[in-house]
Tab-separated table of C-alpha atoms in Angstrom:
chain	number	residue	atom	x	y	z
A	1	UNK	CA	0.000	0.000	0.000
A	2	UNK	CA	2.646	2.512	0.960
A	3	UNK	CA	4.068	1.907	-2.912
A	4	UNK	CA	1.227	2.619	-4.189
A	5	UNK	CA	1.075	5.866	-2.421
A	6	UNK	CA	4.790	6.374	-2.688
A	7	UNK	CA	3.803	5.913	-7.043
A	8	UNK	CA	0.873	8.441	-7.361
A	9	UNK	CA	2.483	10.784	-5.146
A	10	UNK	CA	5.215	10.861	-7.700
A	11	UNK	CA	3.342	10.669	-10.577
A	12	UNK	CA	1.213	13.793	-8.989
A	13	UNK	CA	4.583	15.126	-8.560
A	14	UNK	CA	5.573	14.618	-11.675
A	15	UNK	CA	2.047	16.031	-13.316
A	16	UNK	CA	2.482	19.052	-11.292
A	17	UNK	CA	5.802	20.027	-12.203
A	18	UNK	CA	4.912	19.499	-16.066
A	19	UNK	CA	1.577	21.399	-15.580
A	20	UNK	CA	4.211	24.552	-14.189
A	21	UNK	CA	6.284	24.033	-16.886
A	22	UNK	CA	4.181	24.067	-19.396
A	23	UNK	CA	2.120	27.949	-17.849
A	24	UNK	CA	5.793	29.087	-17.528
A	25	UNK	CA	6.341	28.265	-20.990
A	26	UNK	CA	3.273	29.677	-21.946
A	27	UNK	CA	3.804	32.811	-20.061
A	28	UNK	CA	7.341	33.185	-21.681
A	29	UNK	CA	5.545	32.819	-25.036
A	30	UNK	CA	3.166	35.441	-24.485
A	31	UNK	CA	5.798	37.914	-23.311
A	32	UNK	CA	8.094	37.471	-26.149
A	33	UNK	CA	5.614	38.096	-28.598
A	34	UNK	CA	4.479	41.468	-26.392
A	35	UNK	CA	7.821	42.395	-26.334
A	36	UNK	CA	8.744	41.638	-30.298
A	37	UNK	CA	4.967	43.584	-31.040
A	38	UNK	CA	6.719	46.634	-28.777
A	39	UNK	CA	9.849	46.590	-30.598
A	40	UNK	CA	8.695	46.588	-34.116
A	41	UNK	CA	6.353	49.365	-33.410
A	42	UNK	CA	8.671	51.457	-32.394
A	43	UNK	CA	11.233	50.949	-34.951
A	44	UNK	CA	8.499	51.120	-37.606
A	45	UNK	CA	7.251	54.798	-35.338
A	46	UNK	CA	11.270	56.046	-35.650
A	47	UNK	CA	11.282	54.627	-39.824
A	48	UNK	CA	7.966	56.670	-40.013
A	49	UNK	CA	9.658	59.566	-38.828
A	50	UNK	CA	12.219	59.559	-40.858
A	51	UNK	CA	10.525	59.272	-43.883
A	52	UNK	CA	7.534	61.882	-43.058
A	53	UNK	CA	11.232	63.972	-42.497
A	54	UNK	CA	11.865	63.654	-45.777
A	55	UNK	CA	8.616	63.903	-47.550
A	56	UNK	CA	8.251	67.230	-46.244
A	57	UNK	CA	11.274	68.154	-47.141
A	58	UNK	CA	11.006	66.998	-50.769
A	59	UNK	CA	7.147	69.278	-50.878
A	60	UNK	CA	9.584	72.036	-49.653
A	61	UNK	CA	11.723	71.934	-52.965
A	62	UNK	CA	8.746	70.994	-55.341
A	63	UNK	CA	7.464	73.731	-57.698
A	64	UNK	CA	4.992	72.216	-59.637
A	65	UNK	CA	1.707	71.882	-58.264
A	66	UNK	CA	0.769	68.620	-59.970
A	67	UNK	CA	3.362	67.121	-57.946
A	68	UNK	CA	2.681	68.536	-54.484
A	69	UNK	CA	-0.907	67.379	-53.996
A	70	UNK	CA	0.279	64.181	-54.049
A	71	UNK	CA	3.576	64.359	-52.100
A	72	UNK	CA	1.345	65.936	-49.155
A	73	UNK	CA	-1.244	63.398	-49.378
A	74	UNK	CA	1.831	61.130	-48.695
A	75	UNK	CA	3.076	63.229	-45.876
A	76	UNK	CA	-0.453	63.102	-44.201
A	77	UNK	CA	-0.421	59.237	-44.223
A	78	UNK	CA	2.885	58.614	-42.701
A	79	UNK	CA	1.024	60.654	-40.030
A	80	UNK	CA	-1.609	58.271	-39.944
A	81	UNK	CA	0.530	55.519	-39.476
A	82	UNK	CA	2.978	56.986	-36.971
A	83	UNK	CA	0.249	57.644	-34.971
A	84	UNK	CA	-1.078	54.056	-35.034
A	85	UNK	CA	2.214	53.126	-34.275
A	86	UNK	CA	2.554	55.148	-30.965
A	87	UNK	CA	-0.782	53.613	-29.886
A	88	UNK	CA	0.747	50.495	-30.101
A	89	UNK	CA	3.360	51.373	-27.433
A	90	UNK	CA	2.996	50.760	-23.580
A	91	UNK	CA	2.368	54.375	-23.147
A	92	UNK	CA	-0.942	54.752	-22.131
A	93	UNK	CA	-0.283	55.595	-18.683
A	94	UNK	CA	2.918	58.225	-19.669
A	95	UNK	CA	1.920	61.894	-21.222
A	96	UNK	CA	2.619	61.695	-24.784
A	97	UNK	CA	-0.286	63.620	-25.534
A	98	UNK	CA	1.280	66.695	-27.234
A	99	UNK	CA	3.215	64.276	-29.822
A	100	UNK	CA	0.159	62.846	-30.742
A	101	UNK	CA	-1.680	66.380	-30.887
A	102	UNK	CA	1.343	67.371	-33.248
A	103	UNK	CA	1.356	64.564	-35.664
A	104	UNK	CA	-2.243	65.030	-35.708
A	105	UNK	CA	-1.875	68.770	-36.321
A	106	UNK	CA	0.625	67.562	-39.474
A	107	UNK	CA	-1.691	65.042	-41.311
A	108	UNK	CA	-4.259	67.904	-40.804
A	109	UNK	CA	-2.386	70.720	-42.526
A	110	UNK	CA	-1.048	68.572	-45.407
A	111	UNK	CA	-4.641	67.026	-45.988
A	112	UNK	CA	-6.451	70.297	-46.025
A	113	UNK	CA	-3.507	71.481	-48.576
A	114	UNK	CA	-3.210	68.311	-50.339
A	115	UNK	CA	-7.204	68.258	-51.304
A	116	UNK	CA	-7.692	71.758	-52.445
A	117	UNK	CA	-7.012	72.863	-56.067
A	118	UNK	CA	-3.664	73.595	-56.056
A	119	UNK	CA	-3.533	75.480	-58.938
A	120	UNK	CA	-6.807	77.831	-58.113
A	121	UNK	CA	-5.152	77.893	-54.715
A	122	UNK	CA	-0.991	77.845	-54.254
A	123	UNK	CA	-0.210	77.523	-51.178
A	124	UNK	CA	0.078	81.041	-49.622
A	125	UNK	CA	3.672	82.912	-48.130
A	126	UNK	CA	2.256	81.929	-44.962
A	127	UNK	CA	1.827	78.287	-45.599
A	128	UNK	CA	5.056	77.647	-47.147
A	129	UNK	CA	6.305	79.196	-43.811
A	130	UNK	CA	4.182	76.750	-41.818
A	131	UNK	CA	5.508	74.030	-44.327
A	132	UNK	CA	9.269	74.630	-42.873
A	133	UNK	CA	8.246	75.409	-39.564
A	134	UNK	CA	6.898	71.312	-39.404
A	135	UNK	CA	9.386	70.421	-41.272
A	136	UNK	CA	12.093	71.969	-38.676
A	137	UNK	CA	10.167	70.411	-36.212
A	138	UNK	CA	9.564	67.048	-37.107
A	139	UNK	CA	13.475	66.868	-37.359
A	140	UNK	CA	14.042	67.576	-33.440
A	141	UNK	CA	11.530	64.898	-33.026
A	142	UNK	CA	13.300	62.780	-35.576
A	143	UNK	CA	16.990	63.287	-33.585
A	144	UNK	CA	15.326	62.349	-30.593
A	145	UNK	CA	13.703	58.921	-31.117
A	146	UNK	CA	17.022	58.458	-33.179
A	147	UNK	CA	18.685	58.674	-29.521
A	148	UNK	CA	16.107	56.526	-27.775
A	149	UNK	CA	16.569	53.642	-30.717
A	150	UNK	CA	20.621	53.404	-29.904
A	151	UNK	CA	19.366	53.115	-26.479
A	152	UNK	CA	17.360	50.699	-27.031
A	153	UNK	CA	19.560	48.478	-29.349
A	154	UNK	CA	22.815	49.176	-27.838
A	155	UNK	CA	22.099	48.165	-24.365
A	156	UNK	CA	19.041	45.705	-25.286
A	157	UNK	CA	16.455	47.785	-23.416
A	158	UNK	CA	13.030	45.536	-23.121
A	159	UNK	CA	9.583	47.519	-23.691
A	160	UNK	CA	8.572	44.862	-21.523
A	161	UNK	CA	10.249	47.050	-18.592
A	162	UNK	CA	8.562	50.105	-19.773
A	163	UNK	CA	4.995	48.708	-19.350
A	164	UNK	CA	5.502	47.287	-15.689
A	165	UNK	CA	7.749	50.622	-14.383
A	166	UNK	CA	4.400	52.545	-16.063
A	167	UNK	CA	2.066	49.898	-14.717
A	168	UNK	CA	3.422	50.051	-11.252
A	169	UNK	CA	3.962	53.917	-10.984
A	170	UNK	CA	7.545	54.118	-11.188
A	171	UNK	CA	8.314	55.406	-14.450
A	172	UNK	CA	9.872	58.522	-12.686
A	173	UNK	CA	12.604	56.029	-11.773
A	174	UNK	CA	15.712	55.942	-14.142
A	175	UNK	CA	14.511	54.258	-17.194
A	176	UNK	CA	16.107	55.441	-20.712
A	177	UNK	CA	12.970	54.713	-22.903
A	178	UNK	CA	10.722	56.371	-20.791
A	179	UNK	CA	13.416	59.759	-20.274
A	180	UNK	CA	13.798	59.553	-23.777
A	181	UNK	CA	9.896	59.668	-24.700
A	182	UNK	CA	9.571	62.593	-22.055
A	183	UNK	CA	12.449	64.283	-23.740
A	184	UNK	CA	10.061	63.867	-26.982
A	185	UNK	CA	7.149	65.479	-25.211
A	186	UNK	CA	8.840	68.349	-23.534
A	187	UNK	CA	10.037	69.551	-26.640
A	188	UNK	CA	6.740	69.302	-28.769
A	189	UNK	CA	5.122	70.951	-25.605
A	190	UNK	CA	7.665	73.690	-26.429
A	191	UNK	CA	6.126	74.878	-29.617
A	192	UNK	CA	4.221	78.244	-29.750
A	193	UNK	CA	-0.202	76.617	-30.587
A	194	UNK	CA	0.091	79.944	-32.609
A	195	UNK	CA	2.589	78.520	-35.259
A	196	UNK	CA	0.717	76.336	-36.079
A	197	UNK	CA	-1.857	78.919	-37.515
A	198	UNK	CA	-5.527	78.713	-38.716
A	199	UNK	CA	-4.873	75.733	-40.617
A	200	UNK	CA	-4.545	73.506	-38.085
A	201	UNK	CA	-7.465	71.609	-36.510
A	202	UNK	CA	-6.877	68.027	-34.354
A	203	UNK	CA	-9.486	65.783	-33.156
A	204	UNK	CA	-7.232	66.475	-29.755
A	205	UNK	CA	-8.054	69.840	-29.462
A	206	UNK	CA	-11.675	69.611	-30.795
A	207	UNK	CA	-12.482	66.787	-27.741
A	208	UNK	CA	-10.990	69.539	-25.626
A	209	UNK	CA	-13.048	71.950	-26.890
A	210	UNK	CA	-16.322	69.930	-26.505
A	211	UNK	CA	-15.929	68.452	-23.171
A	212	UNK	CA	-15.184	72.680	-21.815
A	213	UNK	CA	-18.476	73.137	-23.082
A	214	UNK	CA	-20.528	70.928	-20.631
A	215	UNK	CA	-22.625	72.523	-18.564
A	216	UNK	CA	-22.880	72.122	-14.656
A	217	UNK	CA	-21.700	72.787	-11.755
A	218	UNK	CA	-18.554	70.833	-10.470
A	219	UNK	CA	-19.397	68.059	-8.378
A	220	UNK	CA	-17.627	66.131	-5.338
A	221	UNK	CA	-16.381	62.582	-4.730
A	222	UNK	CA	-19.663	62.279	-2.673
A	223	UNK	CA	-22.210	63.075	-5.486
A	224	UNK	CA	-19.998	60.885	-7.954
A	225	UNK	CA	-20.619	58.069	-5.752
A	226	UNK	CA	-24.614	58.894	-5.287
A	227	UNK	CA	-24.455	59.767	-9.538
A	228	UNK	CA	-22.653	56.138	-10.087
A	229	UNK	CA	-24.775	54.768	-7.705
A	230	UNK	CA	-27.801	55.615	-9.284
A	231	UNK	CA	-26.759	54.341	-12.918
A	232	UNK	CA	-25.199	51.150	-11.764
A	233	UNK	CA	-28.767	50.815	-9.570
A	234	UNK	CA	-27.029	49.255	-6.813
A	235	UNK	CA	-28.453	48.111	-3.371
A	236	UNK	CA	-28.536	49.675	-0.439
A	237	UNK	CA	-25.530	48.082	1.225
A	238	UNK	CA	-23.197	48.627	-1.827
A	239	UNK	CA	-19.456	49.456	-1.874
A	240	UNK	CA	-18.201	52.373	-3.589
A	241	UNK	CA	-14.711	54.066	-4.299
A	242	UNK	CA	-13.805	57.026	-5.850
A	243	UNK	CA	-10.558	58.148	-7.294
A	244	UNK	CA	-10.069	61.472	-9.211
A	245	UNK	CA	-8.899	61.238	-12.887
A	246	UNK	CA	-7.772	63.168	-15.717
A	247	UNK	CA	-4.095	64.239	-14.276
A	248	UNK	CA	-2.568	65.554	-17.909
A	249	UNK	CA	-5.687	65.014	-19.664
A	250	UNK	CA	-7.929	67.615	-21.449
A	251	UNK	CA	-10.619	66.914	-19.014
A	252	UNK	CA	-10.905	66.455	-15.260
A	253	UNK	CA	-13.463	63.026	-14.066
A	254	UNK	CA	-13.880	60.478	-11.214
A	255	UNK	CA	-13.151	56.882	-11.515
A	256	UNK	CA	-16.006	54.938	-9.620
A	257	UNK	CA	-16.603	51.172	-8.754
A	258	UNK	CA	-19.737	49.944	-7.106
A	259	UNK	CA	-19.703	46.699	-5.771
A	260	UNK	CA	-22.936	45.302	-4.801
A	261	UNK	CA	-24.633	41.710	-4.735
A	262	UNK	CA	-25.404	41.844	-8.715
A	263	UNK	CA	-22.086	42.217	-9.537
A	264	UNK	CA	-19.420	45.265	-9.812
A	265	UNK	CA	-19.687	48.387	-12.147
A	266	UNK	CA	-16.813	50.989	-13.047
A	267	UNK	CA	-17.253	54.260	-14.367
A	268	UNK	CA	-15.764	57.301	-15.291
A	269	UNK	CA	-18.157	60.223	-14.632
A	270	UNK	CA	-17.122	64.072	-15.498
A	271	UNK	CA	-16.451	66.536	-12.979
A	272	UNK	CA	-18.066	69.463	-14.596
A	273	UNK	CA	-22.033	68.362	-14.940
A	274	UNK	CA	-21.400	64.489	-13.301
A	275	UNK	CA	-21.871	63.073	-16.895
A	276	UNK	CA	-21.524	59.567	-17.204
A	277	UNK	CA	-18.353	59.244	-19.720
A	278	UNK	CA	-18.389	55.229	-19.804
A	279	UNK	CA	-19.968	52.359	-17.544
A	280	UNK	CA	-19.285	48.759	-17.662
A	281	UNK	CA	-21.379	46.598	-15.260
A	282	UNK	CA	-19.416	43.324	-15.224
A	283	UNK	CA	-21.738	39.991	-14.281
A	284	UNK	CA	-22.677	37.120	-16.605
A	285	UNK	CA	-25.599	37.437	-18.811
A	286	UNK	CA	-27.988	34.457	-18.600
A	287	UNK	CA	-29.932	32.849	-20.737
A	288	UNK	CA	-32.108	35.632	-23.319
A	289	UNK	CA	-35.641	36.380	-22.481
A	290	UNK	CA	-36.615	39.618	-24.035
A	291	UNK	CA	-36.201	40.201	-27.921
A	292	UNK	CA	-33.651	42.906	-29.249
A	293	UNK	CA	-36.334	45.225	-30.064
A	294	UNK	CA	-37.435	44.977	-26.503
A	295	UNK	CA	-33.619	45.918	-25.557
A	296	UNK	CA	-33.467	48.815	-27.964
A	297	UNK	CA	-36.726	50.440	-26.830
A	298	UNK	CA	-35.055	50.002	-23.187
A	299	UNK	CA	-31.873	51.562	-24.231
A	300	UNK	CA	-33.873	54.475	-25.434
A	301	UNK	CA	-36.102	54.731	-22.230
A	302	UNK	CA	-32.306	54.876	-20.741
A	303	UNK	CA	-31.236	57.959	-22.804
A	304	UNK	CA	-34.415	59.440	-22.510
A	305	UNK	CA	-34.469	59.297	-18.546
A	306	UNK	CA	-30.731	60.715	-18.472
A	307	UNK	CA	-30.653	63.389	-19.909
A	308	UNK	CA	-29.540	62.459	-23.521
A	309	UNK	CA	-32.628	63.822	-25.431
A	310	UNK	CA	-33.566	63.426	-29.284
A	311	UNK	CA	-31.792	60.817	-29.520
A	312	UNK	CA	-32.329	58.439	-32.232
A	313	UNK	CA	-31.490	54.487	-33.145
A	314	UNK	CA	-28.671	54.142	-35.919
A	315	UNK	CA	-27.877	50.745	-35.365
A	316	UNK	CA	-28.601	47.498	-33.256
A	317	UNK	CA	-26.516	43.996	-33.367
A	318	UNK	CA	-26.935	41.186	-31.071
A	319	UNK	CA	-23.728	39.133	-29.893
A	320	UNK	CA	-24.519	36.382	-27.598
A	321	UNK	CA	-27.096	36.792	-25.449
A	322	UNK	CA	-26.297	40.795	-25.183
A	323	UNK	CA	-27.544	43.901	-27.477
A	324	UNK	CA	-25.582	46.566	-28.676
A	325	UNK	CA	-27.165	49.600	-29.580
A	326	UNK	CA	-25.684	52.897	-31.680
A	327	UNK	CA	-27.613	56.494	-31.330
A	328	UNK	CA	-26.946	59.330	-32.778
A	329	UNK	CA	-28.648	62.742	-31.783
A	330	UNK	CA	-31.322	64.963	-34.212
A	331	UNK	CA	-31.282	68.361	-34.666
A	332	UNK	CA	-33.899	70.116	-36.563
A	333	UNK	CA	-34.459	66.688	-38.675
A	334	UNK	CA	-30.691	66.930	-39.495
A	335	UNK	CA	-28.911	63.499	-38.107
A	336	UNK	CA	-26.203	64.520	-36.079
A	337	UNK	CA	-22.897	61.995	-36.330
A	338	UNK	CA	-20.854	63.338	-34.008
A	339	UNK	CA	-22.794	63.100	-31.171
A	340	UNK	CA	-23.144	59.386	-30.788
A	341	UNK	CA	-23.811	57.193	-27.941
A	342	UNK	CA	-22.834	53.053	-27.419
A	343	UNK	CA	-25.250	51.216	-25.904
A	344	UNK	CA	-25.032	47.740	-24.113
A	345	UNK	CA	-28.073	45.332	-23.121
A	346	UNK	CA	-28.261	42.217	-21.219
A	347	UNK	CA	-31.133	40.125	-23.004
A	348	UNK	CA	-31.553	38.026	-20.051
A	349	UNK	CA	-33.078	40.782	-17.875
A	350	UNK	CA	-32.784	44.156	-19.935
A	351	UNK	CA	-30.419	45.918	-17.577
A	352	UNK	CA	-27.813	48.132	-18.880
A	353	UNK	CA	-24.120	46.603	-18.575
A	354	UNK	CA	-22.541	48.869	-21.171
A	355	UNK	CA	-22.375	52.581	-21.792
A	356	UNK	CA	-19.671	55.026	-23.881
A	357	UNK	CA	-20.914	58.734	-24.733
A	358	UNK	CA	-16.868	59.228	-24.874
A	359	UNK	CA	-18.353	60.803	-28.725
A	360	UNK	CA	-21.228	62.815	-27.306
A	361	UNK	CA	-19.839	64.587	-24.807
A	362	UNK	CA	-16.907	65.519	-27.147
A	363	UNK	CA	-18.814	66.672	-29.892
A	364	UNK	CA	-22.062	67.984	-28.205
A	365	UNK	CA	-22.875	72.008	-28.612
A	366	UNK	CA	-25.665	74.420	-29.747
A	367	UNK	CA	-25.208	74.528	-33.611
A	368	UNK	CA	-26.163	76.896	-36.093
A	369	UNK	CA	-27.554	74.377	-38.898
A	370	UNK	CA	-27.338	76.197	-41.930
A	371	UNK	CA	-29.299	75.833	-45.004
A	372	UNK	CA	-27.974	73.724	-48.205
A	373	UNK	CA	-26.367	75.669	-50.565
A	374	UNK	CA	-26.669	72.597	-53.114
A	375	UNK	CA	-30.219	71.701	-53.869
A	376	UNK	CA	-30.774	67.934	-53.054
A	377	UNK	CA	-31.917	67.049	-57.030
A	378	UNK	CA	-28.137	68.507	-57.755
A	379	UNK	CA	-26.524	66.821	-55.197
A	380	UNK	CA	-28.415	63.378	-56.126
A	381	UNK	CA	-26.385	63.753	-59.366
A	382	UNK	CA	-23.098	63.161	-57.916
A	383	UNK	CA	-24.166	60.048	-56.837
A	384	UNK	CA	-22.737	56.476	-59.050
A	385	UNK	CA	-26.181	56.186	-61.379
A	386	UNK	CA	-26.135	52.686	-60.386
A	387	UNK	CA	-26.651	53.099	-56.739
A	388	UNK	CA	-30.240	52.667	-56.286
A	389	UNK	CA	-31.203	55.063	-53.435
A	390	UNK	CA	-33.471	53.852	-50.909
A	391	UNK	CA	-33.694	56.737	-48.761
A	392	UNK	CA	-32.432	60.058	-47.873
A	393	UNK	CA	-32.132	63.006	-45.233
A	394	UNK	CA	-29.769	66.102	-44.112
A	395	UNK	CA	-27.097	64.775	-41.827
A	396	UNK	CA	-23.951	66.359	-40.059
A	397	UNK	CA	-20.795	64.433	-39.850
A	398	UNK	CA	-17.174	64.781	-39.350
A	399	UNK	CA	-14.983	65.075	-42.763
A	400	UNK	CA	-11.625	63.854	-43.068
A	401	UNK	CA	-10.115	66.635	-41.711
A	402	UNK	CA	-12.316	66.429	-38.701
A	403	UNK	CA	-14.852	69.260	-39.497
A	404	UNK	CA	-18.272	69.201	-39.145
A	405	UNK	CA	-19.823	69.392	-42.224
A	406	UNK	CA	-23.632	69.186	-43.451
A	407	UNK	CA	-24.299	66.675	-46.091
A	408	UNK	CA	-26.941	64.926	-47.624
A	409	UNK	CA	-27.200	61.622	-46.489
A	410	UNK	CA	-28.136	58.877	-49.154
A	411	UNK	CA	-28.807	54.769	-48.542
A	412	UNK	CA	-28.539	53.318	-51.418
A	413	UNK	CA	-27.979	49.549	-53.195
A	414	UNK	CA	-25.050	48.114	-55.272
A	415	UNK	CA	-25.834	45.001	-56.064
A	416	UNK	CA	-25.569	42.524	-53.143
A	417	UNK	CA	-24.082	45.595	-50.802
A	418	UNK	CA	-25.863	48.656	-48.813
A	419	UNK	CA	-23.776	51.854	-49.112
A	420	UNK	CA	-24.449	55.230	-47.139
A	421	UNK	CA	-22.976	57.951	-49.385
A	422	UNK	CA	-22.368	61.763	-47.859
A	423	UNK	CA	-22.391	64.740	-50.553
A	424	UNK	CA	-21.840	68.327	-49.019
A	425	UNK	CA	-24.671	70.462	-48.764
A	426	UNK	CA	-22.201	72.902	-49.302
A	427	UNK	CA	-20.082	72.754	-52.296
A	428	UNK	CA	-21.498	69.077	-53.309
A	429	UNK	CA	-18.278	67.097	-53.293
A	430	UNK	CA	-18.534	63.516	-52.179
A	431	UNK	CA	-17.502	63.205	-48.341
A	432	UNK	CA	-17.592	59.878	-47.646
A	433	UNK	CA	-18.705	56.463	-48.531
A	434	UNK	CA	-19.117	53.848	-46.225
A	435	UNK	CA	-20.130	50.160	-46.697
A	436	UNK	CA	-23.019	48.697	-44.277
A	437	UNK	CA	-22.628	45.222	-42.875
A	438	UNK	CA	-24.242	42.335	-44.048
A	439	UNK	CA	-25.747	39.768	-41.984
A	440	UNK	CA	-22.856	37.317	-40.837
A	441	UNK	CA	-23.510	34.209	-42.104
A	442	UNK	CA	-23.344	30.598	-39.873
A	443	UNK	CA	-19.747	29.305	-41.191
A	444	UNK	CA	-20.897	26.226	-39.172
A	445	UNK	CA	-24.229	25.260	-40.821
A	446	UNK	CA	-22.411	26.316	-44.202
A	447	UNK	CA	-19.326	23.605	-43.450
A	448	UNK	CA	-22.006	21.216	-42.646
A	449	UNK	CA	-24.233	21.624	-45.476
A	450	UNK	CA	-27.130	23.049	-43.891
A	451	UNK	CA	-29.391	25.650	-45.206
């Protein structure tokens, strides 16, 4: 008998250690391939660089204007892609803001430029100024993530590091990525907002803008907790904390958490106004008992009850056994974009679990709606004459420049596909296109032959 025990105690042993071995392995394979994600963002964010270096510098010493358009529609995507490439970095929790804001503030000077007639329109003394002025600039920035990169390679600095020193509060401690990115940020911060002229217009500075506008009084940690309270409807013996955000942000808030028998629910709720910026209520969702309709019409009686009026459905999806609902507000029977509101649903019971009017509280303001200048039979002709329009209505939305804009809103059919096509009101150029989703189909039933 004691054998036998002697056996499974080594074979549990045995079990156990290859269990450990295998998570550690595991866990080592999951951090080398955060770590190699890290690194080639970064080096692909210092390439960028160097190349949006150069591009302006080449639409410095260009003279003809059939050649410029294009060259600045190039510099404005390296933008685009240098700032996908800093969100990929572990730098959430560092400032980096003002980069950001400037590389933003680039793609939006060289689009605007890049779009307009050229040779109608040269660019002015001015801009050519403005043109050098970036292009001195993005050269500091260019010598400086230079530095940080022999860092990096020379002495085999891990990203890795960065994210736990950030994660854990220390990045004040000595860390050379980190010093170098602050070095990055102190000297953007440096340059004079009035350089960078009229042209200039980031989504940065327009969320700014938007969430100065609310309207309120400020409120304390005390009515946070009774405002969170209230959304996440929580007993009467619930646990709340409340921590105040927003240090180097645009915008000051409180982060809540109400813990109660039905679950836990975090927010982030404005200081000016207590607005409800984003809620997650995290619980399981049961089995579905009410229809998605039901859920939508109790995602509206949400809005409705808080505050967010005129509010109308855009879209509704269903994943599981939860509903996800998109609004958008309606001015005057113009559909406002910008001010759109997310939505979430439980189908088991029809409580809310999911919120984000991140959007609405950014973009939300009295307007002036003007009237079109383009009459809507001469705007219908810029559309492709195959689209077969199915319905139509006056709609503001945000251009690629971020602008509001008013447009005529079309939904049309292509065939198999559902398009929603934008024409300005204004001028009647084409905005934007976008392609609608089509029901997913059940790869399943389709492997296994069924209908």
């Amino acid at each position: 008998m004691r054998g036998v025990l002697i056996a499974a105690l080594i074979v549990l042993l045995v079990g156990t250690g290859y269990w450990g071995y295998q998570e550690h392995k595991e866990k080592n394979a999951i951090l080398i391939n955060a770590e190699n994600n890290y690194q080639r963002a970064f080096h692909e964010l210092t390439y960028n660089i160097d190349i949006l270096h150069d591009k302006i510098g080449t639409a410095l010493a260009m003279n003809s204007r059939k050649s410029l358009s294009p060259a600045l529609a190039e510099v404005w995507r390296m933008t685009s892609q240098a700032n996908s490439e800093v969100g990929q970095l572990p730098l959430t929790l560092a400032p980096f803001s003002k980069t950001e804001e400037f590389l933003s503030q680039i793609g939006d000077f060289t689009y605007k430029t890049a779009v307009r007639d050229l040779e109608k329109e040269p660019l002015s003394d001015e801009e050519y100024q403005m043109l050098k002025s970036l292009y001195q600039k993005s050269a500091e920035i260019q010598d400086e993530l230079r530095k940080v990169q022999y860092l990096v390679l020379n002495n085999r600095l891990r990203w890795m590091d960065v994210e736990t020193a950030l994660a854990t509060g220390k990045g004040n401690t000595d860390n050379s990525i980190i010093d170098g990115f602050k070095t990055v940020e102190e000297k953007v911060s440096g340059y004079s907002e009035t350089d960078l002229g009229q042209f200039l217009s980031s989504s940065i500075k327009k969320k700014e803008k938007g969430y100065k506008n609310l309207k309120g009084k400020t409120i304390s940690k005390k009515e946070a907790a009774a405002i969170a309270k209230k959304y996440a409807k929580a007993s009467g013996g619930a646990k709340v904390n409340v921590t105040e955000g927003g240090k180097g942000s645009d915008y000051a808030f409180y982060s809540v958490t109400v813990k109660d028998r039905s679950g836990e629910t975090d927010m982030d709720i404005t200081k000016k106004g207590g607005y409800p910026i984003w809620l997650i209520k995290n619980r399981d969702v049961k089995e579905q008992k009410i229809s998605l309709n039901e859920a939508g019409n109790k995602a509206a009686e949400f809005l409705q009850k808080n505050g967010f009026e005129n509010m109308e459905m855009l879209e509704s999806a269903q994943y599981d056994h939860v509903g996800v609902f998109t609004f958008v507000a309606r001015e005057k029977d113009v559909r406002v974009y910008p001010d759109a509101v997310k939505i979430k649903i439980g189908l088991d019971d029809g409580s809310l679990i999911g919120f984000s009017a991140e959007e609405y509280l950014a973009s939300h303001n009295t307007r002036e709606i003007p009237e079109p200048a383009v009459q809507e039979a001469e705007a219908r002709k810029r559309l492709n004459p195959n689209l077969k329009v199915m319905d139509q209505r006056l709609a503001i939305i945000h251009n690629d420049a971020n602008e509001e804009v008013l447009c005529y809103e079309y939904l049309g059919v292509l065939g198999d596909d559902t398009y929603r096509v934008f024409v300005n009101a204004e001028d009647g150029t084409e905005e934007k296109v976008e392609k609608l989703q089509n029901a997913e189909p059940i790869y399943e039933n389709l492997i296994n032959g069924k209908a």
